[in-house]
CSV table of C-alpha atoms in Angstrom, one decimal:
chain,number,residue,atom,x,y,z
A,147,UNK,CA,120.0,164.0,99.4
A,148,UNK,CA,120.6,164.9,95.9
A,149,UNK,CA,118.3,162.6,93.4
A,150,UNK,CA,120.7,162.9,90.3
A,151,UNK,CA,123.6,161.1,92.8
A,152,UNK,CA,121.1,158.8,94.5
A,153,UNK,CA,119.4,157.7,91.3
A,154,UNK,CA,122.4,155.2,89.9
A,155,UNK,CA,123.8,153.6,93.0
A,156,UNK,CA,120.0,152.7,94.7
A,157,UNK,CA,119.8,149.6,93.5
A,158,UNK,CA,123.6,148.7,95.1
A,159,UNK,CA,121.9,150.3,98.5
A,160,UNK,CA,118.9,148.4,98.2
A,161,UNK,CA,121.2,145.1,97.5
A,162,UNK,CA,123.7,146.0,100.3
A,163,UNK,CA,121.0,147.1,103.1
A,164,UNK,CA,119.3,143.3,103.2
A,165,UNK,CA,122.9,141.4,103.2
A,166,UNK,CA,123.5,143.8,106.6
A,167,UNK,CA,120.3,142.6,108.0
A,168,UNK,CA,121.1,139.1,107.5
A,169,UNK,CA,124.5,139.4,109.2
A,170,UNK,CA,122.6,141.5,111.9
A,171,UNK,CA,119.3,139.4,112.6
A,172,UNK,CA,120.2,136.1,111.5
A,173,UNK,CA,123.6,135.7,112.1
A,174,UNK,CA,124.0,137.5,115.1
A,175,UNK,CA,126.3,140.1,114.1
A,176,UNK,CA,126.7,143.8,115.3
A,177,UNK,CA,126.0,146.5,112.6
A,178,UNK,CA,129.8,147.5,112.7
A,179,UNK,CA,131.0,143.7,112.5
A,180,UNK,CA,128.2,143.3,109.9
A,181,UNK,CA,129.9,146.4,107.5
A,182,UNK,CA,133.3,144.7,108.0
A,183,UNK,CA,131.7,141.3,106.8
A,184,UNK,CA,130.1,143.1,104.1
A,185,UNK,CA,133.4,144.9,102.6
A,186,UNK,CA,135.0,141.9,103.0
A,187,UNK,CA,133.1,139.9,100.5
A,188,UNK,CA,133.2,143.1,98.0
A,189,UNK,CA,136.9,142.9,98.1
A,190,UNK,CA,136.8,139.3,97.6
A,191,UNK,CA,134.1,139.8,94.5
A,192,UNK,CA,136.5,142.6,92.7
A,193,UNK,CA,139.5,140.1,93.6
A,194,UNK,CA,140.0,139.1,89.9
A,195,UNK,CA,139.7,143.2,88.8
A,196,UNK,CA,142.5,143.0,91.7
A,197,UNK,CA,145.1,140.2,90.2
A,198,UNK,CA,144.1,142.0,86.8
A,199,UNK,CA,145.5,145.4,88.2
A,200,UNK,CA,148.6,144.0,90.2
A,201,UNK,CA,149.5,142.4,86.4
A,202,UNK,CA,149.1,145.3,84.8
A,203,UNK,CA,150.8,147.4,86.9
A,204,UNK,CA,153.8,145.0,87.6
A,205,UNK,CA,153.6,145.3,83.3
A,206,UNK,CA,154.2,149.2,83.4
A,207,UNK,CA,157.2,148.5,85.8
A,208,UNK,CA,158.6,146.0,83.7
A,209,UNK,CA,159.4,148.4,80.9
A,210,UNK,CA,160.4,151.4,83.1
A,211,UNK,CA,163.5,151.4,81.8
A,212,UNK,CA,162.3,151.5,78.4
A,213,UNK,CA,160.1,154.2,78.7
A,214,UNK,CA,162.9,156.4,80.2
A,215,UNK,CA,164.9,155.6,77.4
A,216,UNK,CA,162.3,156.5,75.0
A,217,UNK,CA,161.6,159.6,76.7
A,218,UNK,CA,165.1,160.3,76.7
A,219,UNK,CA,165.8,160.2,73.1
A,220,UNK,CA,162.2,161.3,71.9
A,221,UNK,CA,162.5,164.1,73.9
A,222,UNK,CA,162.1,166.8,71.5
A,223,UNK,CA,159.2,165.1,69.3
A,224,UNK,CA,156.4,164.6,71.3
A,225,UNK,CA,154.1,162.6,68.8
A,226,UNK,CA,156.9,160.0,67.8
A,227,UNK,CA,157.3,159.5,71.8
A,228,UNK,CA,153.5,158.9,71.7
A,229,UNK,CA,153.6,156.7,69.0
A,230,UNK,CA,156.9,154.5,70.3
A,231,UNK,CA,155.0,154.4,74.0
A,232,UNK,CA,151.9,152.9,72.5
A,233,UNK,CA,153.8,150.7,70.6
A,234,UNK,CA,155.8,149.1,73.8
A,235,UNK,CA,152.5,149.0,75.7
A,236,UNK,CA,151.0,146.7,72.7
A,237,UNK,CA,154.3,144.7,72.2
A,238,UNK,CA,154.6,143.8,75.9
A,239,UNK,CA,150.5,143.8,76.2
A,240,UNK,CA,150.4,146.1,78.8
A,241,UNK,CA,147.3,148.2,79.4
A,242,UNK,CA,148.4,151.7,81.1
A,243,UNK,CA,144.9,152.1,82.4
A,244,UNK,CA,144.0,148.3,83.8
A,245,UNK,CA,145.8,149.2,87.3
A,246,UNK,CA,142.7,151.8,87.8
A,247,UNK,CA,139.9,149.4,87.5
A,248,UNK,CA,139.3,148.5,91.3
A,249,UNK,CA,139.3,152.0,92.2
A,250,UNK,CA,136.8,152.6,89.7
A,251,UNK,CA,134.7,150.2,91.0
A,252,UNK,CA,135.0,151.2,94.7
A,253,UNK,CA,133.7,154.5,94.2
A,254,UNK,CA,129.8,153.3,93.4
A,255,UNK,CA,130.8,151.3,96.6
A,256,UNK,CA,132.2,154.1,98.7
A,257,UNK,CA,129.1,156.2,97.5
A,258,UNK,CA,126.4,153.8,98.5
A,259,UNK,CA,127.7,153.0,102.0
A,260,UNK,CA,128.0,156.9,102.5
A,261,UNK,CA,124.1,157.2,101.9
A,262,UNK,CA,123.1,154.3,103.5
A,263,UNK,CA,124.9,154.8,106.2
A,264,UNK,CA,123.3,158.6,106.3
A,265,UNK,CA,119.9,157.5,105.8
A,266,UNK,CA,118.8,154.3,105.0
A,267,UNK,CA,120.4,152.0,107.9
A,268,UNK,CA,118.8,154.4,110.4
A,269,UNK,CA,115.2,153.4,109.5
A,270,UNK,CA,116.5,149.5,110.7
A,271,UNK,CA,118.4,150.5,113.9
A,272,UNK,CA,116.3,153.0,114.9
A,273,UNK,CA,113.1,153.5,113.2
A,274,UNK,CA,112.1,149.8,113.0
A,275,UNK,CA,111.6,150.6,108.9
A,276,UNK,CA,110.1,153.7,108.8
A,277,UNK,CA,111.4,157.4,108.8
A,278,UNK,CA,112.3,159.2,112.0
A,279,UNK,CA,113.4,162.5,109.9
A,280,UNK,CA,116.5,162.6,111.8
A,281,UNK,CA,119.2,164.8,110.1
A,282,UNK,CA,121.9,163.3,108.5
A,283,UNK,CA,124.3,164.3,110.9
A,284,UNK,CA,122.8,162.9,113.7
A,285,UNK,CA,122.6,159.4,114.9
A,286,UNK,CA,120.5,157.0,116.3
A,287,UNK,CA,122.0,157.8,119.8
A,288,UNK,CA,119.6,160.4,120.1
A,289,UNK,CA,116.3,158.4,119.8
A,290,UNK,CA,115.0,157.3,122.9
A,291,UNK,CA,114.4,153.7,123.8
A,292,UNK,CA,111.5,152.0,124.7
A,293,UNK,CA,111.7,148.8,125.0
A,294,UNK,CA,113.4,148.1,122.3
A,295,UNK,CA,111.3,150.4,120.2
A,296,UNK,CA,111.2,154.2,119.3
A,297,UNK,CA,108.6,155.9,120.7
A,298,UNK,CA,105.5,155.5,117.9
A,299,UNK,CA,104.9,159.1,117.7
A,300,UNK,CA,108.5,160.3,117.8
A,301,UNK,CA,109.9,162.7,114.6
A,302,UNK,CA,112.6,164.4,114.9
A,303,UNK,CA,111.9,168.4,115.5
A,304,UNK,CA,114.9,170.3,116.1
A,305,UNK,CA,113.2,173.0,118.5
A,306,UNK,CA,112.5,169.8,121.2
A,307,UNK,CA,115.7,168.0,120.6
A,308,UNK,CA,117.6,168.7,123.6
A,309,UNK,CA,114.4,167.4,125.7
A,310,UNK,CA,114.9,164.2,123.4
A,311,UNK,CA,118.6,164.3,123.8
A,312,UNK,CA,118.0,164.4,127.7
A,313,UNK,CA,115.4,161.6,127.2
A,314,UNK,CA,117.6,159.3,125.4
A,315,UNK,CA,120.5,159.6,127.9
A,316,UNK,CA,117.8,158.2,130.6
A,317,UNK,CA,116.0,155.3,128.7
A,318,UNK,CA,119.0,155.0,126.4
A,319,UNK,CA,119.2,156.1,122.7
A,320,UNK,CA,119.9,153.3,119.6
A,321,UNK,CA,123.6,154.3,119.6
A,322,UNK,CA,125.3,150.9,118.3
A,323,UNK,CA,128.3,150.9,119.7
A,324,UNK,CA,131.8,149.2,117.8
A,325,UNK,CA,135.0,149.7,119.2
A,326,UNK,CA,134.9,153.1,120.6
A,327,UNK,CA,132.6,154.2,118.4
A,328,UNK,CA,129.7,155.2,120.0
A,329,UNK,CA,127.2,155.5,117.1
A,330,UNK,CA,128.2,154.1,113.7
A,331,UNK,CA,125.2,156.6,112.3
A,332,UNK,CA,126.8,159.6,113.8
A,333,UNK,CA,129.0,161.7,113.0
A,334,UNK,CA,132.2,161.4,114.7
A,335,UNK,CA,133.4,164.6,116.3
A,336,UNK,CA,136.2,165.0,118.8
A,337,UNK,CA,138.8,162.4,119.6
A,338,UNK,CA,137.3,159.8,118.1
A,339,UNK,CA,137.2,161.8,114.5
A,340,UNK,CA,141.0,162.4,115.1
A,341,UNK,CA,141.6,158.5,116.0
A,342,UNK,CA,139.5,157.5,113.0
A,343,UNK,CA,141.5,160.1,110.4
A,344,UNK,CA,144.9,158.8,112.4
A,345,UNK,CA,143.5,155.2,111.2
A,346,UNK,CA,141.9,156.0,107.8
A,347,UNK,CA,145.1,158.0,106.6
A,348,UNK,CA,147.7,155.5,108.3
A,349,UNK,CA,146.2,152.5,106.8
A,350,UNK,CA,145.6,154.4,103.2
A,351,UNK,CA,149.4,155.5,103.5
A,352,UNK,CA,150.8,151.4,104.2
A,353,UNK,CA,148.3,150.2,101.0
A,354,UNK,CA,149.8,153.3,99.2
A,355,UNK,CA,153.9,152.2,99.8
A,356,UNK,CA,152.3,148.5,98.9
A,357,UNK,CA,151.7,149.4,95.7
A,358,UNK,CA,154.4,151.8,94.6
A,359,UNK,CA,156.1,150.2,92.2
A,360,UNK,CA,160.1,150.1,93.2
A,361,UNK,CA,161.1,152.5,90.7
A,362,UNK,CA,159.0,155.5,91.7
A,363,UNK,CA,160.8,158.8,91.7
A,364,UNK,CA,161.0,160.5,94.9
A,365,UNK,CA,158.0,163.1,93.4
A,366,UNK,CA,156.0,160.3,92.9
A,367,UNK,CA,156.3,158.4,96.3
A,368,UNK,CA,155.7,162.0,98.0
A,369,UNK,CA,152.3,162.6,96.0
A,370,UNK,CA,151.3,159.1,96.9
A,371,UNK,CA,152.0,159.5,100.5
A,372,UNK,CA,150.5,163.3,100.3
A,373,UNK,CA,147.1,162.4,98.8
A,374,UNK,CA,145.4,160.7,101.8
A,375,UNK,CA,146.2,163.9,103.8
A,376,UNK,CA,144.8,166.2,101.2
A,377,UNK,CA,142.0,164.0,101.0
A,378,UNK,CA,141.3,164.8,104.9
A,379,UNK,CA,140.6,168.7,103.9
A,380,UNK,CA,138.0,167.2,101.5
A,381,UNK,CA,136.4,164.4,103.8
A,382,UNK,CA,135.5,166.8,107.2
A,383,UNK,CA,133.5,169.2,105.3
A,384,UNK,CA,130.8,166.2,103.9
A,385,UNK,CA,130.4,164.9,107.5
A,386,UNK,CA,130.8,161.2,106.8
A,387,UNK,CA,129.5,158.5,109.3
A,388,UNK,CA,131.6,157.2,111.8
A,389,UNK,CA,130.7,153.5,110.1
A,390,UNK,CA,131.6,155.3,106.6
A,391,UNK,CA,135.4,155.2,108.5
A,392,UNK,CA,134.7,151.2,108.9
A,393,UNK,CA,134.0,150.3,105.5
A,394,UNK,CA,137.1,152.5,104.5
A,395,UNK,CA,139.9,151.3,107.0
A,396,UNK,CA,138.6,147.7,106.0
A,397,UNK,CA,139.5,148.2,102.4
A,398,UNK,CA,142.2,149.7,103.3
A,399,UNK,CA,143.6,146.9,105.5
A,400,UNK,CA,142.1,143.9,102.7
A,401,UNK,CA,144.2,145.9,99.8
A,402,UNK,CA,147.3,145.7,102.4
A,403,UNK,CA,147.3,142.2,102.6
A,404,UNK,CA,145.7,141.1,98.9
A,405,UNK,CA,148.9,143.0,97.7
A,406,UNK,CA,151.2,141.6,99.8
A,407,UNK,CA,149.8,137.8,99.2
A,408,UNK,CA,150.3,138.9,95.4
A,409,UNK,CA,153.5,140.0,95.3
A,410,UNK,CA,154.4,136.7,97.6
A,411,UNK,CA,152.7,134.4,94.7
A,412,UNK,CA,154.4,136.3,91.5
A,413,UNK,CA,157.5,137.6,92.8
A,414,UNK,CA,159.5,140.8,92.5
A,415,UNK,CA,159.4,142.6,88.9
A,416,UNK,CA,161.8,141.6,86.4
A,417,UNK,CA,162.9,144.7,84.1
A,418,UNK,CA,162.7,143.9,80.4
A,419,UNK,CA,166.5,144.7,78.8
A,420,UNK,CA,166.7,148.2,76.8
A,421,UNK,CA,168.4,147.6,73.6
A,422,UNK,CA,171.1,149.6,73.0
A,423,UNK,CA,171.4,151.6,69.5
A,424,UNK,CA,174.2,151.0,67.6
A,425,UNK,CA,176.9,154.1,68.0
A,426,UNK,CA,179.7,155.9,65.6
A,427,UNK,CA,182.9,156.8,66.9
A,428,UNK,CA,185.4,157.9,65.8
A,429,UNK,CA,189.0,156.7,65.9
A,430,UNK,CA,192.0,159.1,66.7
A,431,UNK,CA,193.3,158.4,62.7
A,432,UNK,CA,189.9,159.5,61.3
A,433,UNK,CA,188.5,156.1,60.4
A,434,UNK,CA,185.2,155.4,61.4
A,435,UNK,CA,184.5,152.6,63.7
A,436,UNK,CA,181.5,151.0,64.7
A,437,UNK,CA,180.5,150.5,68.2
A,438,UNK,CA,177.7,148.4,69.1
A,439,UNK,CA,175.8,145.9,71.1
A,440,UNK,CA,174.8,143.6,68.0
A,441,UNK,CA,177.9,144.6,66.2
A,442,UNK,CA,178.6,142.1,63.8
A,443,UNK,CA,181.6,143.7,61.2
A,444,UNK,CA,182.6,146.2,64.3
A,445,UNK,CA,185.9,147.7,62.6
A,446,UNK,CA,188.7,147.5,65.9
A,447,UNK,CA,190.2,151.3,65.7
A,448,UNK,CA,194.1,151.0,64.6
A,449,UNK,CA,196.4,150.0,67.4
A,450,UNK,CA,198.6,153.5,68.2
A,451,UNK,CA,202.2,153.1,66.5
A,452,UNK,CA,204.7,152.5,69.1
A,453,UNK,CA,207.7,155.2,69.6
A,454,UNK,CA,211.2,154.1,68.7
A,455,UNK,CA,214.1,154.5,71.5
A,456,UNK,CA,216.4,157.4,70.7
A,457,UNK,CA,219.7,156.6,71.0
A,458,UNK,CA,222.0,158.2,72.5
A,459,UNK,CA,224.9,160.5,70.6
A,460,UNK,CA,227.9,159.5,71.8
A,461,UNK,CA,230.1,157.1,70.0
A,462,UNK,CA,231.9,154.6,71.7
């Protein structure tokens, strides 16, 4: 385990690993229940961060349609479009950046879960507080139980682990079961991986088309949509812990609803009006007339002069 990552986020491991152990030994939840619990009452302490973010982000959509307009015209001078852009976000007090503040503050989250999943939670389910030396990619499920206990002089050594493998199946290893999931310690291989990816990137995919904003180009709502599946090629190589999966398909699912309930409170997004520049045209007879949508002293072009008949040349 890398110090320089550890270092920061110990103190949120050492915060989050006794609230589990209440849930577990006191209230009488199971260690996968107990993460679910747990993530929960995260969500619910970065809710305000939330509300902030759903404002600011129903802000940028507000003025989409200025911002294309500005873009539009300003699009040859790059600084003046800079410059008019800031200067809508601070008349309409909209912060470009505010919507990323609760993903910010998941990932010291996501991180510490990650490690205490890998190490730290094992010395409770298995090791009754103290180090087995078990690998980080392997579980509890392979520790034998003893009444209740691992065996006092059992450390892991990989050239007698199939004898302890073999041992655990018998007197029954400290696999805690949730769901399917036969070990929350272990990492998930096999069917259950592909069920848990199916379930991270589904739910991912429904919080992403929650918080697309309705005008989204069709490039943007593909990238959103493509970026939990690119995120797959990133997670299987790190191994995570099939309770890693828990904590992340229950944020998933809390964002789902939060931003549903918001968008039930405040409503759809109203677009703020573009104002339209005044325009010159000109009239057929030259003149110049002024065509706007302010327009006081708009000059009507001349009314076209109207044919006379010919008559005909016979006399009567």
């Amino acid at each position: 385990m890398p110090a320089a990552v550890i270092a920061p986020i110990q103190w949120l491991i050492n915060l989050f690993l006794p609230i589990l152990e209440f849930f577990h030994d006191s209230v009488g939840l199971g260690w996968g229940l107990s993460i679910i619990v747990l993530t929960i009452l995260l969500r619910l302490c970065v809710l305000p961060l939330g509300v902030k973010s759903f404002k600011s982000m129903r802000g940028l959509q507000a003025i989409t349609p200025q911002m294309k307009a500005l873009q539009a015209k300003y699009k040859d001078d790059k600084p003046r479009l800079q410059q008019e852009t800031m200067k809508l976000y601070s008349e309409h007090k909209v912060n470009p950046f505010g919507s990323c503040l609760p993903l910010l503050v998941q990932i010291p989250f996501l991180v510490s879960f990650y490690y205490m999943l890998r190490t730290d939670l094992k010395f409770e389910i298995c090791g009754s507080g103290r180090n087995l030396n078990l690998p980080h990619d392997i579980g509890c499920g392979v520790v034998p139980n003893v009444n209740g206990e691992a065996p006092k002089d059992f450390i892991y050594n990989p050239d007698t682990f199939s004898a302890v493998k073999e041992a655990a199946k018998k007197l029954g290893g400290f696999g805690e079961n949730f769901i399917g999931i036969h070990d929350i310690t272990a990492v998930a291989t096999g069917r259950l991986l592909v069920l848990l990816l199916v379930l991270y990137v589904g739910s991912q995919m429904a919080s992403s088309i929650v918080n697309m904003p309705p005008t989204a180009d069709k490039n943007q709502k593909r990238l959103m949509l493509a970026l939990p599946l690119v995120f797959v090629f990133f997670l299987i190589p790190i191994k995570p812990p099939s309770g890693l999966f828990i904590y992340w398909i229950t944020t998933n699912v809390f964002t789902l609803v939060q931003q549903w309930g918001l968008i039930q409170v405040f409503g759809h997004v109203k677009h703020a009006p573009v104002e339209e520049e005044d325009e010159v045209a000109v009239s057929p007879g030259g003149a110049a007339a002024v065509r706007a949508g302010g327009g006081g002293g708009a000059v009507p072009p001349p009314p076209p002069r109207k044919r006379k008949k010919k008559r005909s040349g016979r006399r009567r």
